[in-house]
Short mmCIF file of C-alpha atoms in Angstrom, two decimals:
data_model
loop_
_atom_site.label_atom_id
_atom_site.label_comp_id
_atom_site.label_asym_id
_atom_site.label_seq_id
_atom_site.Cartn_x
_atom_site.Cartn_y
_atom_site.Cartn_z
CA MET S 1 -73.77 121.98 156.97
CA HIS S 2 -74.57 124.64 154.36
CA GLU S 3 -77.62 122.50 153.53
CA LEU S 4 -79.43 124.16 156.44
CA SER S 5 -78.91 127.61 154.87
CA VAL S 6 -79.80 126.21 151.45
CA THR S 7 -83.03 124.66 152.79
CA GLN S 8 -83.88 127.89 154.63
CA SER S 9 -83.40 129.76 151.32
CA VAL S 10 -85.75 127.29 149.60
CA VAL S 11 -88.49 127.74 152.19
CA ASP S 12 -88.07 131.55 152.34
CA ALA S 13 -88.24 131.84 148.54
CA ILE S 14 -91.39 129.69 148.34
CA VAL S 15 -93.16 131.58 151.14
CA GLU S 16 -92.25 134.84 149.37
CA ARG S 17 -93.59 133.61 146.02
CA MET S 18 -96.68 131.72 147.24
CA GLY S 19 -97.92 134.03 150.01
CA ASP S 20 -100.51 132.37 152.26
CA ALA S 21 -101.14 129.36 149.99
CA GLU S 22 -100.61 126.03 151.74
CA VAL S 23 -97.89 124.08 149.97
CA ALA S 24 -98.32 120.28 149.79
CA ALA S 25 -95.19 119.39 147.84
CA VAL S 26 -91.94 120.92 146.64
CA CYS S 27 -89.85 119.79 143.69
CA LEU S 28 -86.15 120.73 143.77
CA GLU S 29 -83.38 120.18 141.28
CA ILE S 30 -80.02 119.51 142.97
CA GLY S 31 -77.34 118.80 140.41
CA LYS S 32 -74.72 116.18 141.24
CA LEU S 33 -71.98 118.83 140.92
CA SER S 34 -73.80 121.49 142.98
CA GLY S 35 -71.99 120.79 146.24
CA VAL S 36 -75.27 120.20 148.04
CA VAL S 37 -76.18 116.81 149.52
CA PRO S 38 -79.84 115.87 148.84
CA ASP S 39 -80.10 113.67 151.94
CA SER S 40 -78.97 116.55 154.15
CA VAL S 41 -81.57 118.83 152.54
CA ARG S 42 -84.23 116.17 153.26
CA PHE S 43 -83.02 116.05 156.86
CA CYS S 44 -83.31 119.84 157.26
CA PHE S 45 -86.54 120.28 155.27
CA GLU S 46 -89.02 119.11 157.90
CA VAL S 47 -87.38 121.22 160.60
CA VAL S 48 -87.24 124.38 158.48
CA CYS S 49 -90.85 123.94 157.26
CA ALA S 50 -92.26 123.71 160.78
CA GLY S 51 -94.60 126.60 161.54
CA THR S 52 -94.71 127.78 157.90
CA THR S 53 -97.20 127.26 155.05
CA LEU S 54 -94.97 124.34 154.00
CA GLU S 55 -95.43 122.36 157.21
CA GLY S 56 -95.83 118.66 156.38
CA ALA S 57 -95.07 119.21 152.67
CA ARG S 58 -93.57 116.37 150.61
CA LEU S 59 -90.11 116.95 149.13
CA ASP S 60 -89.17 115.58 145.70
CA ILE S 61 -85.56 116.00 144.57
CA LEU S 62 -84.32 115.54 141.01
CA GLU S 63 -80.58 114.96 140.72
CA PRO S 64 -79.36 115.73 137.20
CA GLY S 65 -75.85 114.44 136.46
CA GLY S 66 -72.90 116.51 135.33
CA GLN S 67 -72.34 117.35 131.65
CA ALA S 68 -69.51 119.23 130.02
CA ARG S 69 -68.40 120.50 126.62
CA CYS S 70 -64.79 120.45 125.51
CA ARG S 71 -63.55 123.75 124.06
CA ASP S 72 -60.78 121.96 122.17
CA CYS S 73 -62.50 118.99 120.49
CA ASP S 74 -66.06 120.37 120.84
CA GLY S 75 -67.22 117.02 122.27
CA GLU S 76 -69.95 116.73 124.90
CA PHE S 77 -69.46 114.22 127.70
CA ALA S 78 -70.81 113.15 131.09
CA LEU S 79 -68.89 114.55 134.04
CA PRO S 80 -69.21 112.36 137.16
CA ASP S 81 -67.15 114.70 139.40
CA LEU S 82 -65.59 118.16 139.41
CA ILE S 83 -62.42 117.12 137.61
CA PRO S 84 -62.94 118.79 134.24
CA LEU S 85 -61.18 116.35 131.94
CA CYS S 86 -62.39 115.53 128.42
CA PRO S 87 -61.84 111.98 127.07
CA CYS S 88 -59.61 113.69 124.44
CA GLY S 89 -57.22 114.70 127.24
CA SER S 90 -58.05 118.41 127.35
CA ALA S 91 -58.89 120.16 130.64
CA ASN S 92 -60.23 123.18 128.76
CA VAL S 93 -63.86 122.28 129.33
CA GLU S 94 -67.04 124.11 130.21
CA ILE S 95 -69.47 122.54 132.69
CA THR S 96 -72.88 122.72 131.04
CA ALA S 97 -75.05 120.86 133.57
CA GLY S 98 -75.02 119.39 137.05
CA ARG S 99 -74.33 122.55 139.07
CA GLN S 100 -77.95 123.68 139.17
CA LEU S 101 -79.68 124.30 142.47
CA ARG S 102 -83.24 125.25 141.57
CA ILE S 103 -86.78 125.23 142.87
CA ARG S 104 -88.67 123.63 139.98
CA SER S 105 -92.24 123.76 141.22
CA VAL S 106 -94.57 123.53 144.16
CA GLU S 107 -97.87 121.75 144.57
CA VAL S 108 -100.58 123.78 146.26
CA ALA S 109 -102.85 121.84 148.62
CA MET T 1 -98.56 108.89 136.12
CA CYS T 2 -98.29 111.86 138.43
CA ALA T 3 -96.42 114.65 136.63
CA THR T 4 -94.91 116.02 139.82
CA CYS T 5 -93.27 113.03 141.39
CA GLY T 6 -93.56 110.22 138.87
CA CYS T 7 -95.67 108.07 141.18
CA SER T 8 -98.13 105.72 139.59
CA ASP T 9 -101.50 104.48 140.81
CA ASP T 10 -100.43 100.89 140.25
CA ALA T 11 -96.93 101.36 141.67
CA GLY T 12 -97.79 99.28 144.70
CA VAL T 13 -99.35 99.56 148.10
CA ARG T 14 -99.08 102.95 149.83
CA ILE T 15 -99.77 103.49 153.49
CA THR T 16 -100.81 107.06 154.19
CA GLU T 17 -101.31 108.80 157.49
CA PRO T 18 -104.28 111.22 157.51
CA GLY T 19 -103.12 114.82 157.23
CA HIS T 20 -99.97 113.83 155.37
CA GLY T 21 -101.76 112.70 152.25
CA HIS T 22 -100.24 112.76 148.83
CA GLY T 23 -102.93 114.95 147.28
CA HIS T 24 -102.66 115.84 143.64
CA GLY T 25 -103.21 119.58 143.92
CA ILE T 26 -102.26 122.33 141.52
CA THR T 27 -98.62 122.38 140.48
CA VAL T 28 -97.12 125.86 140.20
CA SER T 29 -93.90 126.20 138.24
CA LEU T 30 -91.37 128.45 140.01
CA GLU T 31 -88.03 127.76 138.21
CA GLN T 32 -86.03 129.83 140.65
CA ASP T 33 -82.40 129.51 141.73
CA VAL T 34 -82.23 128.55 145.40
CA LEU T 35 -79.41 130.99 146.07
CA ALA T 36 -80.99 133.79 143.99
CA LYS T 37 -81.49 136.00 147.03
CA ASN T 38 -77.89 135.61 148.22
CA ASP T 39 -76.64 136.20 144.68
CA ARG T 40 -78.74 139.38 144.39
CA LEU T 41 -77.31 140.69 147.66
CA ALA T 42 -73.80 139.70 146.53
CA GLU T 43 -74.27 141.78 143.37
CA ARG T 44 -75.36 144.69 145.56
CA ASN T 45 -72.17 144.31 147.62
CA ARG T 46 -70.13 144.13 144.43
CA ASP T 47 -71.74 147.36 143.23
CA TRP T 48 -71.08 149.01 146.61
CA LEU T 49 -67.41 147.95 146.51
CA ARG T 50 -67.02 149.25 142.94
CA ARG T 51 -68.58 152.62 143.79
CA HIS T 52 -66.37 152.95 146.89
CA GLU T 53 -63.25 151.83 144.97
CA VAL T 54 -62.63 148.94 147.37
CA VAL T 55 -61.20 145.62 146.16
CA ALA T 56 -62.40 142.66 148.25
CA VAL T 57 -60.62 139.31 148.60
CA ASN T 58 -62.51 136.39 150.14
CA VAL T 59 -59.93 134.32 152.04
CA MET T 60 -61.00 130.71 152.68
CA SER T 61 -59.39 127.65 154.24
CA SER T 62 -59.73 124.98 156.91
CA PRO T 63 -59.41 126.14 160.53
CA GLY T 64 -55.76 126.62 161.40
CA ALA T 65 -54.37 126.92 157.86
CA GLY T 66 -52.90 130.32 158.70
CA LYS T 67 -55.37 132.87 157.30
CA THR T 68 -55.13 135.27 160.22
CA THR T 69 -51.32 135.08 160.41
CA LEU T 70 -51.18 135.80 156.67
CA LEU T 71 -53.47 138.82 157.08
CA GLU T 72 -51.58 140.14 160.14
CA ARG T 73 -48.38 140.06 158.15
CA THR T 74 -50.05 141.56 155.07
CA ALA T 75 -51.49 144.40 157.19
CA ARG T 76 -48.04 145.17 158.64
CA GLU T 77 -45.74 144.63 155.67
CA SER T 78 -47.46 144.87 152.30
CA GLY T 79 -47.66 148.66 152.19
CA LEU T 80 -51.22 148.29 150.90
CA PRO T 81 -54.14 150.12 152.59
CA VAL T 82 -55.74 147.10 154.26
CA ALA T 83 -59.01 146.53 156.14
CA VAL T 84 -60.35 143.19 157.38
CA VAL T 85 -63.69 141.53 158.02
CA GLU T 86 -63.20 138.52 160.29
CA GLY T 87 -65.61 135.59 160.25
CA ASP T 88 -65.75 132.99 163.03
CA GLN T 89 -68.48 131.12 164.82
CA GLU T 90 -67.48 132.65 168.16
CA THR T 91 -65.00 135.02 169.88
CA LEU T 92 -63.26 138.27 168.92
CA LEU T 93 -59.82 136.62 169.02
CA ASP T 94 -58.98 137.09 165.35
CA ALA T 95 -60.34 140.65 165.22
CA GLU T 96 -58.15 141.52 168.22
CA ARG T 97 -55.08 140.12 166.48
CA ILE T 98 -55.82 142.21 163.37
CA LYS T 99 -56.64 145.30 165.45
CA ALA T 100 -53.17 145.06 167.03
CA THR T 101 -51.68 145.66 163.56
CA GLY T 102 -53.47 149.03 163.44
CA VAL T 103 -55.79 148.41 160.47
CA PRO T 104 -59.61 148.74 160.55
CA VAL T 105 -61.37 145.46 161.38
CA VAL T 106 -64.82 144.15 162.29
CA GLN T 107 -65.72 140.67 163.48
CA ILE T 108 -68.73 138.69 162.28
CA ASN T 109 -69.75 135.88 164.64
CA THR T 110 -71.98 133.40 162.85
CA GLY T 111 -73.01 131.41 165.94
CA ALA T 112 -73.97 128.02 164.53
CA GLY T 113 -73.31 129.15 160.94
CA CYS T 114 -70.52 127.46 158.99
CA HIS T 115 -69.91 130.17 156.35
CA LEU T 116 -70.36 133.87 155.64
CA ASP T 117 -73.12 134.99 153.29
CA ALA T 118 -73.81 138.19 151.36
CA THR T 119 -76.15 139.65 154.02
CA MET T 120 -73.44 139.33 156.67
CA LEU T 121 -70.89 141.11 154.48
CA GLU T 122 -73.39 143.87 153.69
CA ARG T 123 -73.81 144.55 157.41
CA ALA T 124 -70.06 144.39 158.01
CA LEU T 125 -69.42 146.89 155.17
CA GLY T 126 -71.90 149.28 156.78
CA THR T 127 -70.09 149.08 160.13
CA LEU T 128 -66.56 149.11 158.74
CA GLY T 129 -67.02 151.74 156.02
CA PRO T 130 -63.68 151.05 154.26
CA ALA T 131 -62.00 154.09 152.66
CA PRO T 132 -61.58 154.35 148.86
CA GLY T 133 -58.50 152.46 147.68
CA THR T 134 -58.71 149.87 150.47
CA VAL T 135 -57.91 146.20 149.92
CA LEU T 136 -60.60 144.51 151.99
CA PHE T 137 -59.87 140.99 153.17
CA VAL T 138 -62.88 138.94 154.17
CA GLU T 139 -61.59 136.07 156.29
CA ASN T 140 -64.28 133.45 155.95
CA VAL T 141 -65.21 130.89 158.62
CA GLY T 142 -62.57 128.14 158.72
CA ASN T 143 -64.20 125.44 156.59
CA LEU T 144 -63.13 123.87 153.31
CA VAL T 145 -66.69 123.02 152.25
CA CYS T 146 -69.53 125.49 152.75
CA PRO T 147 -67.96 128.91 152.00
CA ALA T 148 -67.33 127.82 148.39
CA LEU T 149 -71.05 127.97 147.69
CA PHE T 150 -71.87 131.49 148.84
CA ASP T 151 -70.95 134.50 146.72
CA LEU T 152 -70.28 137.50 148.96
CA GLY T 153 -69.76 140.03 146.16
CA GLU T 154 -65.97 139.78 146.42
CA ASP T 155 -63.59 140.48 143.54
CA ARG T 156 -61.14 137.66 144.19
CA ARG T 157 -61.15 134.31 146.00
CA ALA T 158 -58.00 133.07 147.69
CA VAL T 159 -57.82 129.59 149.20
CA VAL T 160 -55.12 128.84 151.77
CA LEU T 161 -53.98 125.27 152.32
CA SER T 162 -51.25 124.46 154.84
CA VAL T 163 -48.87 121.60 154.12
CA THR T 164 -49.81 119.95 157.45
CA GLU T 165 -53.31 119.26 156.06
CA GLY T 166 -52.03 116.83 153.43
CA GLN T 167 -51.57 116.97 149.66
CA ASP T 168 -54.82 115.17 148.85
CA LYS T 169 -57.14 118.09 149.71
CA PRO T 170 -57.78 119.47 146.20
CA LEU T 171 -59.29 116.13 145.12
CA LYS T 172 -61.16 115.68 148.40
CA TYR T 173 -62.60 119.21 148.46
CA PRO T 174 -62.89 120.07 144.77
CA HIS T 175 -65.63 122.70 145.14
CA MET T 176 -63.37 124.95 147.19
CA PHE T 177 -60.42 124.63 144.82
CA ALA T 178 -62.67 125.06 141.78
CA ALA T 179 -63.86 128.40 143.20
CA ALA T 180 -60.35 129.83 143.76
CA ASP T 181 -58.57 132.53 141.77
CA LEU T 182 -55.47 131.94 143.88
CA VAL T 183 -54.29 128.97 145.94
CA LEU T 184 -51.74 129.78 148.65
CA LEU T 185 -49.77 126.77 149.84
CA ASN T 186 -48.82 127.88 153.37
CA LYS T 187 -46.31 126.68 156.00
CA VAL T 188 -43.84 125.56 153.32
CA ASP T 189 -41.09 125.93 155.95
CA LEU T 190 -42.44 122.67 157.44
CA LEU T 191 -42.05 120.66 154.21
CA PRO T 192 -38.78 118.97 155.32
CA TYR T 193 -40.68 117.34 158.20
CA LEU T 194 -43.73 116.15 156.27
CA ASP T 195 -44.73 113.65 153.64
CA PHE T 196 -46.17 116.32 151.34
CA ASP T 197 -45.20 116.55 147.68
CA PRO T 198 -45.85 120.09 146.40
CA GLU T 199 -45.68 118.87 142.79
CA VAL T 200 -48.50 116.36 143.37
CA PHE T 201 -50.49 119.10 145.09
CA LEU T 202 -49.93 121.48 142.17
CA ARG T 203 -50.90 118.79 139.64
CA ASP T 204 -54.16 118.10 141.51
CA VAL T 205 -55.00 121.81 141.85
CA ARG T 206 -54.54 122.07 138.07
CA ARG T 207 -56.82 119.05 137.52
CA ILE T 208 -59.61 120.82 139.40
CA ASN T 209 -58.88 124.38 138.35
CA PRO T 210 -56.44 124.93 135.46
CA ALA T 211 -56.82 128.72 135.66
CA ALA T 212 -55.94 129.30 139.34
CA ASP T 213 -52.66 130.93 140.34
CA VAL T 214 -50.65 128.98 142.93
CA LEU T 215 -48.07 130.49 145.32
CA ARG T 216 -45.90 128.82 147.97
CA VAL T 217 -45.62 130.85 151.16
CA SER T 218 -44.81 130.71 154.84
CA ALA T 219 -46.81 133.37 156.64
CA THR T 220 -44.80 132.94 159.85
CA ARG T 221 -41.35 133.01 158.18
CA GLY T 222 -42.23 135.48 155.43
CA THR T 223 -41.28 133.14 152.56
CA GLY T 224 -42.97 133.96 149.26
CA LEU T 225 -44.99 136.86 150.64
CA GLN T 226 -43.60 139.32 148.09
CA ASP T 227 -45.29 137.14 145.43
CA TRP T 228 -48.57 137.38 147.36
CA TYR T 229 -48.31 141.17 147.61
CA GLY T 230 -47.47 141.25 143.92
CA TRP T 231 -50.54 139.15 143.14
CA LEU T 232 -52.67 141.59 145.17
CA ARG T 233 -51.22 144.60 143.35
CA THR T 234 -51.85 142.96 139.96
CA SER T 235 -55.44 142.16 140.98
CA ILE T 236 -56.04 145.77 142.03
CA ALA T 237 -54.39 147.19 138.92
CA SER T 238 -56.38 144.94 136.57
CA GLY T 239 -59.65 146.53 137.70
CA GLU T 240 -61.42 143.28 136.78
CA ARG T 241 -64.38 142.26 138.90
CA ARG T 242 -66.14 138.94 139.12
#
């Protein structure tokens, strides 16, 4: 359940950045290849927010899909899982999207 | 349409409890990595290790894959100056086993925590104070999922998988195998008794992580351990850091 640590990091970072401002909503980006389960983060969010300036805040999660670029054929393709295989057959690929785990924005009450 | 969440005024009926309203306040862009703080601390650990000429290997696996047995044997037989940070939810059992080999060791107990993070290693480094030239093994909490996500500041990542766990683990737990510099297939002495095809395992490791080194070992019997010590010596000699 690393999602609890991840959610704690989200709340800590927002409190650090926003000071005393009451936060009404949080928008996160959790890529499909990030290794973090959005539903688990939702489960932890309310608990971790309790007693902070984020208490009762809404949580929006964007889930960008995986993308990769092949170093052999230079093609770009969607990557549904962590098996880095280009349609051309090459495994020499660079994951360009889907691993991000970012706090996009917050909405101040 | 609301720029924050995409909701629309005509999207349908909404039932709202007072005090939990969906107010359209001011949106503040943060664009910050969630693990930025851990990654900053990990870089600080990496810098500390570099300055103190210590090479750190993060050793990860499921519970019972044989990490501690591997490290006991490495402490006794490799001839390398070894120190160990042990990570477990509870008990000093592993630290006591390592202590019996005569090398410096500290235990981190994470309580409910399922992985080590950079703050924990920073504190352990302060307590342990490894000497220059040390190979520091950080035995992570037994877990094939969470530790893959948290950079500790280590130089190398070794993943241990025992043959009793089954050959399908690289595909089932791809994040862990994707993070590895080295995969140690342990307990190979048990292969005659199991339905485990090392070639299928190797193929699947390669599908997830074409760059990882793979070694077959038995930490209890000593099989293949010279290759492991050789891998460690090469890693130290290369001077490369993550």
